[in-house]
Amino acid sequence: MNLECPSCHAAYLVPGRRLGSRRVVRCGACGHEWTVVDEPELAPADTPAAAVETTPAPAGPEPPEGAAIVALGEAPAPPPPATPRSPLLVGAWVASLLLIVGVGSAVYAWRSEVVRAWPPAGRILSAGLVAAPDPHADPRG
C-alpha cells in the first residue's frame, strides 16, 4: 500500500497486512500522525482490467536516513521463545573443552619430549607460558 504523509508528502510503501482496515500512523520524517483507512480501489465494471491505469505514489522528499513509518495502537511483537538447549550440544561443548584441557596438560607434562620431537615448540613453550628445556642439551646431564 502506498502512503503519503499529508504534512510533508513523504511517500512510503507499507504492506497492507501491517495496517489492517483502519490504523493511526506516524510519519518517520516529520512526526505527523494521521488515520489510514484501507479502501480497495475498484475499477468500474464496464472498464476492462487492462485499461485501468495505476499511478504510482508521487515521489516526495526523501525521508531522513533511518526514518520509518510507525504504526500506533499496536503492541510490538513479543520476542520468540527461547529454544531449549539440546543435551547433545551441551555434551559436545563439554567434550571439546575436556579435549583442549587434556591436550594442554599432556603438552605440559611431556614438554621435554615434545621439544625433542618438534624443536620449534621450544619457542612456543618458552614464550613465558611454560618453561621448556633446551632441546640441544644432553639428557644425561
CSV table of N, CA and C in Angstrom, one decimal:
chain,number,residue,atom,x,y,z
A,1,MET,N,0.9,-1.2,0.0
A,1,MET,CA,0.0,0.0,0.0
A,1,MET,C,0.9,1.2,0.0
A,2,ASN,N,0.6,2.2,-0.9
A,2,ASN,CA,1.4,3.4,-0.9
A,2,ASN,C,0.7,4.4,0.0
A,3,LEU,N,1.5,5.0,0.9
A,3,LEU,CA,1.1,6.0,1.8
A,3,LEU,C,1.8,7.3,1.6
A,4,GLU,N,1.2,8.4,1.8
A,4,GLU,CA,1.8,9.7,1.6
A,4,GLU,C,1.4,10.6,2.8
A,5,CYS,N,2.4,11.1,3.5
A,5,CYS,CA,2.2,12.0,4.6
A,5,CYS,C,1.5,13.3,4.1
A,6,PRO,N,0.3,13.6,4.7
A,6,PRO,CA,-0.4,14.8,4.3
A,6,PRO,C,0.4,16.1,4.7
A,7,SER,N,1.3,16.0,5.6
A,7,SER,CA,2.0,17.2,6.1
A,7,SER,C,3.2,17.5,5.2
A,8,CYS,N,4.2,16.5,5.1
A,8,CYS,CA,5.4,16.7,4.4
A,8,CYS,C,5.5,16.0,3.0
A,9,HIS,N,4.5,15.2,2.7
A,9,HIS,CA,4.3,14.5,1.4
A,9,HIS,C,5.4,13.4,1.2
A,10,ALA,N,5.9,12.9,2.3
A,10,ALA,CA,6.9,11.8,2.2
A,10,ALA,C,6.1,10.5,1.8
A,11,ALA,N,6.6,9.8,0.9
A,11,ALA,CA,5.9,8.6,0.4
A,11,ALA,C,6.5,7.4,1.0
A,12,TYR,N,5.6,6.4,1.3
A,12,TYR,CA,6.0,5.1,2.0
A,12,TYR,C,5.3,4.0,1.3
A,13,LEU,N,6.0,2.9,1.2
A,13,LEU,CA,5.4,1.6,0.7
A,13,LEU,C,5.3,0.7,1.9
A,14,VAL,N,4.1,0.4,2.3
A,14,VAL,CA,3.9,-0.4,3.5
A,14,VAL,C,3.0,-1.5,3.2
A,15,PRO,N,3.3,-2.8,3.6
A,15,PRO,CA,2.5,-3.9,3.3
A,15,PRO,C,1.1,-3.7,4.0
A,16,GLY,N,0.0,-4.0,3.2
A,16,GLY,CA,-1.3,-3.9,3.7
A,16,GLY,C,-1.6,-4.6,4.9
A,17,ARG,N,-1.0,-5.8,5.1
A,17,ARG,CA,-1.3,-6.6,6.3
A,17,ARG,C,-0.8,-6.0,7.6
A,18,ARG,N,0.2,-5.0,7.4
A,18,ARG,CA,0.7,-4.3,8.6
A,18,ARG,C,-0.3,-3.2,9.1
A,19,LEU,N,-1.1,-2.8,8.2
A,19,LEU,CA,-2.0,-1.7,8.5
A,19,LEU,C,-3.4,-2.1,9.0
A,20,GLY,N,-3.9,-3.2,8.5
A,20,GLY,CA,-5.3,-3.6,8.9
A,20,GLY,C,-6.3,-2.8,8.1
A,21,SER,N,-7.5,-2.6,8.7
A,21,SER,CA,-8.5,-1.9,8.0
A,21,SER,C,-8.5,-0.4,8.3
A,22,ARG,N,-8.1,-0.1,9.6
A,22,ARG,CA,-8.1,1.3,10.0
A,22,ARG,C,-7.0,1.5,11.0
A,23,ARG,N,-6.0,2.4,10.7
A,23,ARG,CA,-4.9,2.5,11.6
A,23,ARG,C,-4.4,3.9,11.7
A,24,VAL,N,-3.9,4.3,12.8
A,24,VAL,CA,-3.3,5.6,13.0
A,24,VAL,C,-1.8,5.4,12.8
A,25,VAL,N,-1.2,6.2,11.9
A,25,VAL,CA,0.2,6.0,11.6
A,25,VAL,C,0.9,7.4,11.8
A,26,ARG,N,2.2,7.3,12.0
A,26,ARG,CA,3.1,8.5,12.2
A,26,ARG,C,4.1,8.5,11.1
A,27,CYS,N,4.4,9.7,10.6
A,27,CYS,CA,5.4,9.9,9.5
A,27,CYS,C,6.8,9.8,10.2
A,28,GLY,N,7.7,9.1,9.6
A,28,GLY,CA,9.0,9.0,10.2
A,28,GLY,C,9.8,10.2,9.9
A,29,ALA,N,9.4,11.0,8.9
A,29,ALA,CA,10.2,12.2,8.6
A,29,ALA,C,9.8,13.4,9.4
A,30,CYS,N,8.5,13.7,9.6
A,30,CYS,CA,8.1,14.9,10.3
A,30,CYS,C,7.3,14.6,11.6
A,31,GLY,N,6.9,13.4,11.8
A,31,GLY,CA,6.2,13.0,13.1
A,31,GLY,C,4.7,13.3,13.0
A,32,HIS,N,4.2,13.7,11.9
A,32,HIS,CA,2.7,13.9,11.8
A,32,HIS,C,2.0,12.6,11.9
A,33,GLU,N,0.8,12.6,12.6
A,33,GLU,CA,0.0,11.4,12.7
A,33,GLU,C,-1.3,11.6,11.9
A,34,TRP,N,-1.7,10.5,11.2
A,34,TRP,CA,-3.0,10.6,10.5
A,34,TRP,C,-3.6,9.2,10.5
A,35,THR,N,-4.9,9.1,10.2
A,35,THR,CA,-5.6,7.8,10.1
A,35,THR,C,-5.6,7.3,8.7
A,36,VAL,N,-5.2,6.1,8.5
A,36,VAL,CA,-5.3,5.4,7.2
A,36,VAL,C,-6.5,4.5,7.2
A,37,VAL,N,-7.3,4.7,6.2
A,37,VAL,CA,-8.5,3.8,6.0
A,37,VAL,C,-8.2,3.0,4.8
A,38,ASP,N,-8.2,1.7,4.9
A,38,ASP,CA,-7.9,0.8,3.8
A,38,ASP,C,-9.2,0.6,3.0
A,39,GLU,N,-9.3,1.3,1.8
A,39,GLU,CA,-10.4,1.2,0.9
A,39,GLU,C,-9.9,0.6,-0.4
A,40,PRO,N,-10.4,-0.5,-0.8
A,40,PRO,CA,-9.9,-1.1,-2.0
A,40,PRO,C,-10.3,-0.3,-3.2
A,41,GLU,N,-9.3,0.0,-4.1
A,41,GLU,CA,-9.6,0.7,-5.3
A,41,GLU,C,-10.2,-0.2,-6.4
A,42,LEU,N,-11.4,-0.1,-6.7
A,42,LEU,CA,-12.1,-1.0,-7.7
A,42,LEU,C,-12.3,-0.2,-9.0
A,43,ALA,N,-12.0,-0.9,-10.1
A,43,ALA,CA,-12.3,-0.3,-11.4
A,43,ALA,C,-13.8,-0.4,-11.7
A,44,PRO,N,-14.3,0.5,-12.5
A,44,PRO,CA,-15.7,0.4,-12.8
A,44,PRO,C,-16.0,-0.9,-13.6
A,45,ALA,N,-17.2,-1.4,-13.4
A,45,ALA,CA,-17.5,-2.8,-14.0
A,45,ALA,C,-17.4,-2.8,-15.5
A,46,ASP,N,-17.6,-1.6,-16.2
A,46,ASP,CA,-17.6,-1.7,-17.7
A,46,ASP,C,-16.2,-1.4,-18.2
A,47,THR,N,-15.2,-1.2,-17.4
A,47,THR,CA,-13.9,-0.9,-17.9
A,47,THR,C,-13.1,-2.2,-17.8
A,48,PRO,N,-12.5,-2.7,-18.9
A,48,PRO,CA,-11.7,-3.9,-18.9
A,48,PRO,C,-10.5,-3.7,-17.9
A,49,ALA,N,-10.0,-4.8,-17.4
A,49,ALA,CA,-8.9,-4.7,-16.4
A,49,ALA,C,-7.6,-4.1,-17.0
A,50,ALA,N,-7.4,-4.4,-18.3
A,50,ALA,CA,-6.2,-3.9,-19.0
A,50,ALA,C,-6.2,-2.4,-19.2
A,51,ALA,N,-7.4,-1.8,-19.2
A,51,ALA,CA,-7.5,-0.4,-19.4
A,51,ALA,C,-7.4,0.5,-18.1
A,52,VAL,N,-7.4,-0.2,-17.0
A,52,VAL,CA,-7.3,0.5,-15.7
A,52,VAL,C,-5.9,1.0,-15.5
A,53,GLU,N,-5.7,2.3,-15.3
A,53,GLU,CA,-4.4,2.9,-15.1
A,53,GLU,C,-4.1,2.9,-13.6
A,54,THR,N,-2.9,2.6,-13.4
A,54,THR,CA,-2.4,2.7,-12.0
A,54,THR,C,-1.3,3.8,-12.0
A,55,THR,N,-1.5,4.7,-11.0
A,55,THR,CA,-0.5,5.8,-10.9
A,55,THR,C,0.3,5.5,-9.6
A,56,PRO,N,1.6,5.6,-9.8
A,56,PRO,CA,2.5,5.4,-8.6
A,56,PRO,C,2.4,6.6,-7.7
A,57,ALA,N,2.7,6.3,-6.4
A,57,ALA,CA,2.7,7.4,-5.4
A,57,ALA,C,3.7,8.5,-5.8
A,58,PRO,N,3.4,9.7,-5.7
A,58,PRO,CA,4.3,10.8,-6.1
A,58,PRO,C,5.6,10.7,-5.2
A,59,ALA,N,6.7,10.9,-5.8
A,59,ALA,CA,7.9,10.8,-5.1
A,59,ALA,C,8.2,12.2,-4.4
A,60,GLY,N,7.9,12.1,-3.1
A,60,GLY,CA,8.1,13.4,-2.3
A,60,GLY,C,9.6,13.4,-1.9
A,61,PRO,N,9.9,14.3,-1.0
A,61,PRO,CA,11.2,14.4,-0.5
A,61,PRO,C,11.6,13.1,0.2
A,62,GLU,N,12.8,12.7,0.1
A,62,GLU,CA,13.3,11.5,0.7
A,62,GLU,C,13.3,11.7,2.2
A,63,PRO,N,12.8,10.7,3.0
A,63,PRO,CA,12.8,10.8,4.4
A,63,PRO,C,14.3,10.7,4.9
A,64,PRO,N,14.6,11.2,6.1
A,64,PRO,CA,16.0,11.1,6.5
A,64,PRO,C,16.4,9.6,6.7
A,65,GLU,N,17.7,9.4,6.7
A,65,GLU,CA,18.2,8.0,6.9
A,65,GLU,C,17.7,7.5,8.2
A,66,GLY,N,17.2,6.2,8.1
A,66,GLY,CA,16.7,5.6,9.3
A,66,GLY,C,15.3,5.9,9.7
A,67,ALA,N,14.6,6.8,8.9
A,67,ALA,CA,13.2,7.2,9.2
A,67,ALA,C,12.3,6.1,8.7
A,68,ALA,N,11.3,5.8,9.5
A,68,ALA,CA,10.4,4.8,9.1
A,68,ALA,C,9.0,5.2,9.6
A,69,ILE,N,8.0,4.6,8.9
A,69,ILE,CA,6.6,4.9,9.4
A,69,ILE,C,6.3,4.0,10.6
A,70,VAL,N,5.7,4.6,11.6
A,70,VAL,CA,5.4,3.9,12.8
A,70,VAL,C,3.9,3.7,12.9
A,71,ALA,N,3.5,2.5,13.1
A,71,ALA,CA,2.1,2.2,13.3
A,71,ALA,C,1.8,2.3,14.8
A,72,LEU,N,0.8,3.2,15.1
A,72,LEU,CA,0.5,3.3,16.5
A,72,LEU,C,-0.7,2.4,16.8
A,73,GLY,N,-0.9,2.1,18.1
A,73,GLY,CA,-2.0,1.3,18.5
A,73,GLY,C,-1.8,-0.2,18.4
A,74,GLU,N,-0.6,-0.6,18.1
A,74,GLU,CA,-0.3,-2.0,18.1
A,74,GLU,C,0.9,-2.2,18.9
A,75,ALA,N,0.8,-3.2,19.8
A,75,ALA,CA,1.9,-3.5,20.7
A,75,ALA,C,3.0,-4.2,19.9
A,76,PRO,N,4.3,-4.0,20.2
A,76,PRO,CA,5.3,-4.7,19.5
A,76,PRO,C,5.2,-6.2,19.7
A,77,ALA,N,5.6,-6.9,18.7
A,77,ALA,CA,5.5,-8.4,18.7
A,77,ALA,C,6.5,-8.9,19.8
A,78,PRO,N,6.0,-9.9,20.6
A,78,PRO,CA,6.9,-10.4,21.7
A,78,PRO,C,8.0,-11.1,21.1
A,79,PRO,N,9.2,-11.2,21.8
A,79,PRO,CA,10.3,-11.9,21.2
A,79,PRO,C,10.0,-13.4,21.2
A,80,PRO,N,10.6,-14.1,20.2
A,80,PRO,CA,10.3,-15.5,20.1
A,80,PRO,C,10.8,-16.2,21.4
A,81,PRO,N,10.1,-17.3,21.7
A,81,PRO,CA,10.5,-18.0,23.0
A,81,PRO,C,11.9,-18.7,22.8
A,82,ALA,N,12.6,-18.7,23.9
A,82,ALA,CA,14.0,-19.3,23.8
A,82,ALA,C,13.9,-20.8,23.6
A,83,THR,N,14.7,-21.3,22.7
A,83,THR,CA,14.7,-22.7,22.4
A,83,THR,C,15.5,-23.4,23.4
A,84,PRO,N,15.1,-24.5,23.9
A,84,PRO,CA,15.9,-25.3,24.9
A,84,PRO,C,17.1,-25.8,24.3
A,85,ARG,N,18.2,-25.9,25.1
A,85,ARG,CA,19.5,-26.4,24.6
A,85,ARG,C,19.4,-27.9,24.5
A,86,SER,N,19.9,-28.4,23.4
A,86,SER,CA,20.0,-29.9,23.3
A,86,SER,C,21.0,-30.5,24.2
A,87,PRO,N,20.7,-31.6,24.8
A,87,PRO,CA,21.7,-32.2,25.7
A,87,PRO,C,22.9,-32.7,24.9
A,88,LEU,N,22.7,-33.1,23.6
A,88,LEU,CA,23.9,-33.5,22.8
A,88,LEU,C,24.8,-32.3,22.5
A,89,LEU,N,24.2,-31.1,22.3
A,89,LEU,CA,25.0,-30.0,22.0
A,89,LEU,C,25.9,-29.6,23.3
A,90,VAL,N,25.2,-29.6,24.4
A,90,VAL,CA,25.9,-29.3,25.7
A,90,VAL,C,27.1,-30.4,25.9
A,91,GLY,N,26.8,-31.6,25.6
A,91,GLY,CA,27.8,-32.7,25.8
A,91,GLY,C,28.9,-32.5,24.8
A,92,ALA,N,28.7,-32.0,23.6
A,92,ALA,CA,29.7,-31.8,22.6
A,92,ALA,C,30.6,-30.6,23.1
A,93,TRP,N,30.0,-29.6,23.7
A,93,TRP,CA,30.8,-28.5,24.2
A,93,TRP,C,31.7,-28.9,25.4
A,94,VAL,N,31.2,-29.7,26.3
A,94,VAL,CA,31.9,-30.2,27.4
A,94,VAL,C,33.1,-31.1,26.9
A,95,ALA,N,32.8,-32.0,26.0
A,95,ALA,CA,33.8,-32.9,25.5
A,95,ALA,C,34.9,-32.1,24.8
A,96,SER,N,34.6,-31.1,24.0
A,96,SER,CA,35.6,-30.2,23.4
A,96,SER,C,36.5,-29.5,24.4
A,97,LEU,N,35.9,-29.0,25.4
A,97,LEU,CA,36.6,-28.3,26.5
A,97,LEU,C,37.6,-29.3,27.2
A,98,LEU,N,37.1,-30.5,27.5
A,98,LEU,CA,37.9,-31.5,28.1
A,98,LEU,C,39.1,-31.9,27.2
A,99,LEU,N,38.8,-32.0,25.9
A,99,LEU,CA,39.9,-32.4,25.0
A,99,LEU,C,41.0,-31.3,25.0
A,100,ILE,N,40.6,-30.1,24.9
A,100,ILE,CA,41.5,-29.0,24.9
A,100,ILE,C,42.4,-29.0,26.2
A,101,VAL,N,41.7,-29.1,27.3
A,101,VAL,CA,42.4,-29.2,28.6
A,101,VAL,C,43.3,-30.4,28.7
A,102,GLY,N,42.9,-31.5,28.2
A,102,GLY,CA,43.7,-32.7,28.2
A,102,GLY,C,45.0,-32.6,27.3
A,103,VAL,N,44.8,-32.0,26.1
A,103,VAL,CA,46.0,-31.8,25.2
A,103,VAL,C,46.9,-30.8,25.9
A,104,GLY,N,46.4,-29.8,26.4
A,104,GLY,CA,47.3,-28.8,27.1
A,104,GLY,C,48.1,-29.4,28.3
A,105,SER,N,47.4,-30.2,29.1
A,105,SER,CA,48.0,-30.9,30.2
A,105,SER,C,49.1,-31.9,29.7
A,106,ALA,N,48.8,-32.6,28.6
A,106,ALA,CA,49.8,-33.5,28.1
A,106,ALA,C,51.0,-32.8,27.6
A,107,VAL,N,50.8,-31.7,26.9
A,107,VAL,CA,52.0,-30.9,26.4
A,107,VAL,C,52.8,-30.4,27.6
A,108,TYR,N,52.2,-30.0,28.6
A,108,TYR,CA,52.9,-29.5,29.8
A,108,TYR,C,53.6,-30.7,30.5
A,109,ALA,N,53.0,-31.8,30.7
A,109,ALA,CA,53.6,-32.9,31.4
A,109,ALA,C,54.8,-33.5,30.6
A,110,TRP,N,54.7,-33.6,29.3
A,110,TRP,CA,55.7,-34.2,28.4
A,110,TRP,C,56.4,-33.1,27.6
A,111,ARG,N,56.6,-31.9,28.1
A,111,ARG,CA,57.2,-30.8,27.4
A,111,ARG,C,58.5,-31.1,26.8
A,112,SER,N,59.4,-31.8,27.6
A,112,SER,CA,60.7,-32.1,27.1
A,112,SER,C,60.7,-33.1,25.9
A,113,GLU,N,59.8,-34.0,25.9
A,113,GLU,CA,59.6,-34.9,24.8
A,113,GLU,C,59.0,-34.2,23.6
A,114,VAL,N,58.1,-33.3,23.8
A,114,VAL,CA,57.5,-32.5,22.7
A,114,VAL,C,58.6,-31.7,22.1
A,115,VAL,N,59.5,-31.0,22.9
A,115,VAL,CA,60.5,-30.2,22.3
A,115,VAL,C,61.5,-31.0,21.5
A,116,ARG,N,61.9,-32.2,22.0
A,116,ARG,CA,62.8,-33.1,21.3
A,116,ARG,C,62.2,-33.5,20.0
A,117,ALA,N,60.9,-33.8,20.0
A,117,ALA,CA,60.3,-34.3,18.8
A,117,ALA,C,60.0,-33.2,17.8
A,118,TRP,N,59.8,-32.0,18.3
A,118,TRP,CA,59.5,-30.8,17.4
A,118,TRP,C,60.1,-29.6,18.0
A,119,PRO,N,61.4,-29.3,17.6
A,119,PRO,CA,62.1,-28.2,18.2
A,119,PRO,C,61.5,-26.8,18.2
A,120,PRO,N,60.7,-26.5,17.1
A,120,PRO,CA,60.1,-25.1,17.1
A,120,PRO,C,59.1,-25.0,18.3
A,121,ALA,N,58.7,-26.1,18.9
A,121,ALA,CA,57.8,-26.0,20.1
A,121,ALA,C,58.5,-25.3,21.2
A,122,GLY,N,59.8,-25.4,21.3
A,122,GLY,CA,60.6,-24.8,22.3
A,122,GLY,C,60.4,-23.3,22.4
A,123,ARG,N,60.3,-22.6,21.2
A,123,ARG,CA,60.0,-21.2,21.2
A,123,ARG,C,58.6,-20.9,21.8
A,124,ILE,N,57.6,-21.7,21.4
A,124,ILE,CA,56.3,-21.5,21.9
A,124,ILE,C,56.2,-21.7,23.4
A,125,LEU,N,56.8,-22.8,23.9
A,125,LEU,CA,56.8,-23.1,25.3
A,125,LEU,C,57.6,-22.2,26.1
A,126,SER,N,58.6,-21.6,25.5
A,126,SER,CA,59.5,-20.6,26.3
A,126,SER,C,59.0,-19.2,26.2
A,127,ALA,N,57.8,-19.0,25.6
A,127,ALA,CA,57.3,-17.6,25.4
A,127,ALA,C,56.7,-17.1,26.8
A,128,GLY,N,57.0,-17.8,27.8
A,128,GLY,CA,56.5,-17.3,29.1
A,128,GLY,C,55.4,-18.1,29.6
A,129,LEU,N,54.9,-19.0,28.8
A,129,LEU,CA,53.7,-19.8,29.2
A,129,LEU,C,54.2,-21.0,30.1
A,130,VAL,N,55.2,-21.7,29.6
A,130,VAL,CA,55.7,-22.9,30.2
A,130,VAL,C,57.2,-22.9,30.1
A,131,ALA,N,57.9,-23.2,31.1
A,131,ALA,CA,59.4,-23.3,31.0
A,131,ALA,C,59.8,-24.6,30.3
A,132,ALA,N,60.4,-24.4,29.1
A,132,ALA,CA,60.7,-25.6,28.2
A,132,ALA,C,62.2,-25.9,28.4
A,133,PRO,N,62.6,-27.1,28.4
A,133,PRO,CA,64.0,-27.5,28.4
A,133,PRO,C,64.7,-27.2,27.1
A,134,ASP,N,66.0,-27.0,27.1
A,134,ASP,CA,66.7,-26.8,25.9
A,134,ASP,C,66.8,-28.1,25.1
A,135,PRO,N,66.3,-28.1,23.8
A,135,PRO,CA,66.3,-29.3,23.1
A,135,PRO,C,67.7,-29.9,22.7
A,136,HIS,N,68.7,-29.0,22.8
A,136,HIS,CA,70.0,-29.4,22.4
A,136,HIS,C,70.9,-29.8,23.6
A,137,ALA,N,70.3,-29.8,24.8
A,137,ALA,CA,71.1,-30.1,26.0
A,137,ALA,C,71.2,-31.7,26.1
A,138,ASP,N,72.2,-32.1,26.7
A,138,ASP,CA,72.4,-33.5,26.8
A,138,ASP,C,71.5,-34.1,27.9
A,139,PRO,N,70.6,-35.0,27.5
A,139,PRO,CA,69.6,-35.5,28.5
A,139,PRO,C,70.3,-36.2,29.7
A,140,ARG,N,71.5,-36.6,29.6
A,140,ARG,CA,72.2,-37.4,30.6
A,140,ARG,C,72.8,-36.4,31.7
A,141,GLY,N,72.8,-35.1,31.4
A,141,GLY,CA,73.3,-34.2,32.4
A,141,GLY,C,74.5,-33.6,32.1
